[in-house]
mmCIF file of C-alpha atoms in Angstrom:
data_model
loop_
_atom_site.group_PDB
_atom_site.id
_atom_site.type_symbol
_atom_site.label_atom_id
_atom_site.label_comp_id
_atom_site.label_asym_id
_atom_site.label_seq_id
_atom_site.Cartn_x
_atom_site.Cartn_y
_atom_site.Cartn_z
ATOM 1 C CA MET A 1 -0.025 35.021 -9.365
ATOM 2 C CA ALA A 2 -1.329 32.287 -11.669
ATOM 3 C CA LYS A 3 -4.132 31.400 -9.274
ATOM 4 C CA ALA A 4 -5.164 35.040 -9.112
ATOM 5 C CA ASN A 5 -5.403 35.027 -12.912
ATOM 6 C CA GLY A 6 -7.860 32.132 -12.834
ATOM 7 C CA ILE A 7 -5.448 29.344 -13.783
ATOM 8 C CA SER A 8 -6.295 25.996 -12.175
ATOM 9 C CA LEU A 9 -3.464 24.655 -10.077
ATOM 10 C CA GLY A 10 -2.790 21.073 -9.005
ATOM 11 C CA ARG A 11 -4.033 19.179 -12.042
ATOM 12 C CA ASN A 12 -0.830 17.140 -12.227
ATOM 13 C CA GLY A 13 -1.104 16.224 -8.537
ATOM 14 C CA ARG A 14 -4.617 14.847 -9.001
ATOM 15 C CA ALA A 15 -3.486 12.761 -11.972
ATOM 16 C CA LEU A 16 -0.521 11.399 -10.030
ATOM 17 C CA ALA A 17 -2.743 10.616 -7.038
ATOM 18 C CA ALA A 18 -5.018 8.542 -9.262
ATOM 19 C CA ILE A 19 -2.027 6.612 -10.610
ATOM 20 C CA ASN A 20 -0.667 6.044 -7.093
ATOM 21 C CA ILE A 21 -4.033 4.747 -5.879
ATOM 22 C CA SER A 22 -4.239 2.389 -8.835
ATOM 23 C CA ASN A 23 -0.714 1.087 -8.172
ATOM 24 C CA ALA A 24 -1.484 0.609 -4.474
ATOM 25 C CA ASN A 25 -4.659 -1.325 -5.296
ATOM 26 C CA GLU A 26 -2.800 -3.604 -7.712
ATOM 27 C CA PHE A 27 -0.082 -4.266 -5.132
ATOM 28 C CA ALA A 28 -2.671 -5.038 -2.445
ATOM 29 C CA ILE A 29 -4.368 -7.550 -4.755
ATOM 30 C CA LYS A 30 -0.986 -9.146 -5.468
ATOM 31 C CA MET A 31 -0.272 -9.425 -1.723
ATOM 32 C CA ARG A 32 -3.767 -10.734 -0.838
ATOM 33 C CA PRO A 33 -2.914 -14.480 -0.957
ATOM 34 C CA ILE A 34 0.110 -13.872 1.264
ATOM 35 C CA ILE A 35 -1.282 -11.449 3.847
ATOM 36 C CA LEU A 36 -4.909 -12.542 4.319
ATOM 37 C CA PRO A 37 -4.107 -16.061 5.580
ATOM 38 C CA MET A 38 -1.734 -14.539 8.127
ATOM 39 C CA ILE A 39 -4.405 -12.099 9.295
ATOM 40 C CA ASP A 40 -6.969 -14.923 9.443
ATOM 41 C CA ALA A 41 -4.513 -16.918 11.573
ATOM 42 C CA GLY A 42 -4.548 -14.074 14.099
ATOM 43 C CA MET A 43 -1.044 -12.754 13.482
ATOM 44 C CA SER A 44 -0.344 -9.151 14.420
ATOM 45 C CA PHE A 45 0.573 -6.643 11.762
ATOM 46 C CA GLN A 46 4.093 -6.495 13.196
ATOM 47 C CA SER A 47 4.445 -10.297 13.017
ATOM 48 C CA ILE A 48 3.271 -10.269 9.424
ATOM 49 C CA ALA A 49 5.744 -7.488 8.563
ATOM 50 C CA ASP A 50 8.535 -9.471 10.219
ATOM 51 C CA GLN A 51 7.635 -12.609 8.230
ATOM 52 C CA LEU A 52 7.489 -10.690 4.945
ATOM 53 C CA ASN A 53 10.860 -9.080 5.628
ATOM 54 C CA LYS A 54 12.341 -12.439 6.632
ATOM 55 C CA ALA A 55 11.111 -13.873 3.313
ATOM 56 C CA ARG A 56 12.730 -10.875 1.566
ATOM 57 C CA ILE A 57 9.420 -9.720 0.124
ATOM 58 C CA THR A 58 9.477 -5.967 -0.415
ATOM 59 C CA THR A 59 6.873 -3.258 -0.595
ATOM 60 C CA PHE A 60 5.756 -1.748 -3.887
ATOM 61 C CA ARG A 61 8.617 0.741 -3.590
ATOM 62 C CA GLY A 62 11.168 -1.972 -2.822
ATOM 63 C CA LYS A 63 11.434 -1.179 0.894
ATOM 64 C CA HIS A 64 11.044 -3.246 4.062
ATOM 65 C CA PHE A 65 7.592 -3.832 5.504
ATOM 66 C CA HIS A 66 6.479 -2.111 8.700
ATOM 67 C CA SER A 67 3.369 -2.896 10.722
ATOM 68 C CA GLN A 68 1.659 0.218 9.344
ATOM 69 C CA THR A 69 2.382 -0.908 5.777
ATOM 70 C CA VAL A 70 0.662 -4.235 6.454
ATOM 71 C CA LYS A 71 -2.229 -2.440 8.152
ATOM 72 C CA ASN A 72 -2.649 -0.141 5.136
ATOM 73 C CA ILE A 73 -2.725 -3.114 2.750
ATOM 74 C CA ALA A 74 -5.242 -4.932 4.974
ATOM 75 C CA GLN A 75 -7.464 -1.838 5.021
ATOM 76 C CA ARG A 76 -7.218 -1.505 1.251
ATOM 77 C CA LEU A 77 -8.220 -5.178 0.850
ATOM 78 C CA ARG A 78 -11.225 -4.668 3.133
ATOM 79 C CA ASP A 79 -12.356 -1.752 0.956
ATOM 80 C CA PHE A 80 -12.604 -3.967 -2.147
#
């Protein structure tokens, strides 16, 4: 109904997305000195995730690392 009346929807979602991207970038920068040497040493993403979990380092949201989480951070660091 609102959309049919010309009201723009999703403004809050775009603002939250920008905040989430900013937070993810800051976290990736914080993790750079830990993750990049492991990648440079040829470790797999799973091995890196295992090492981070063993060291009790958590993700931005306080969860355990998975290989995909490490891969996402590595990709984000490459984009800088």
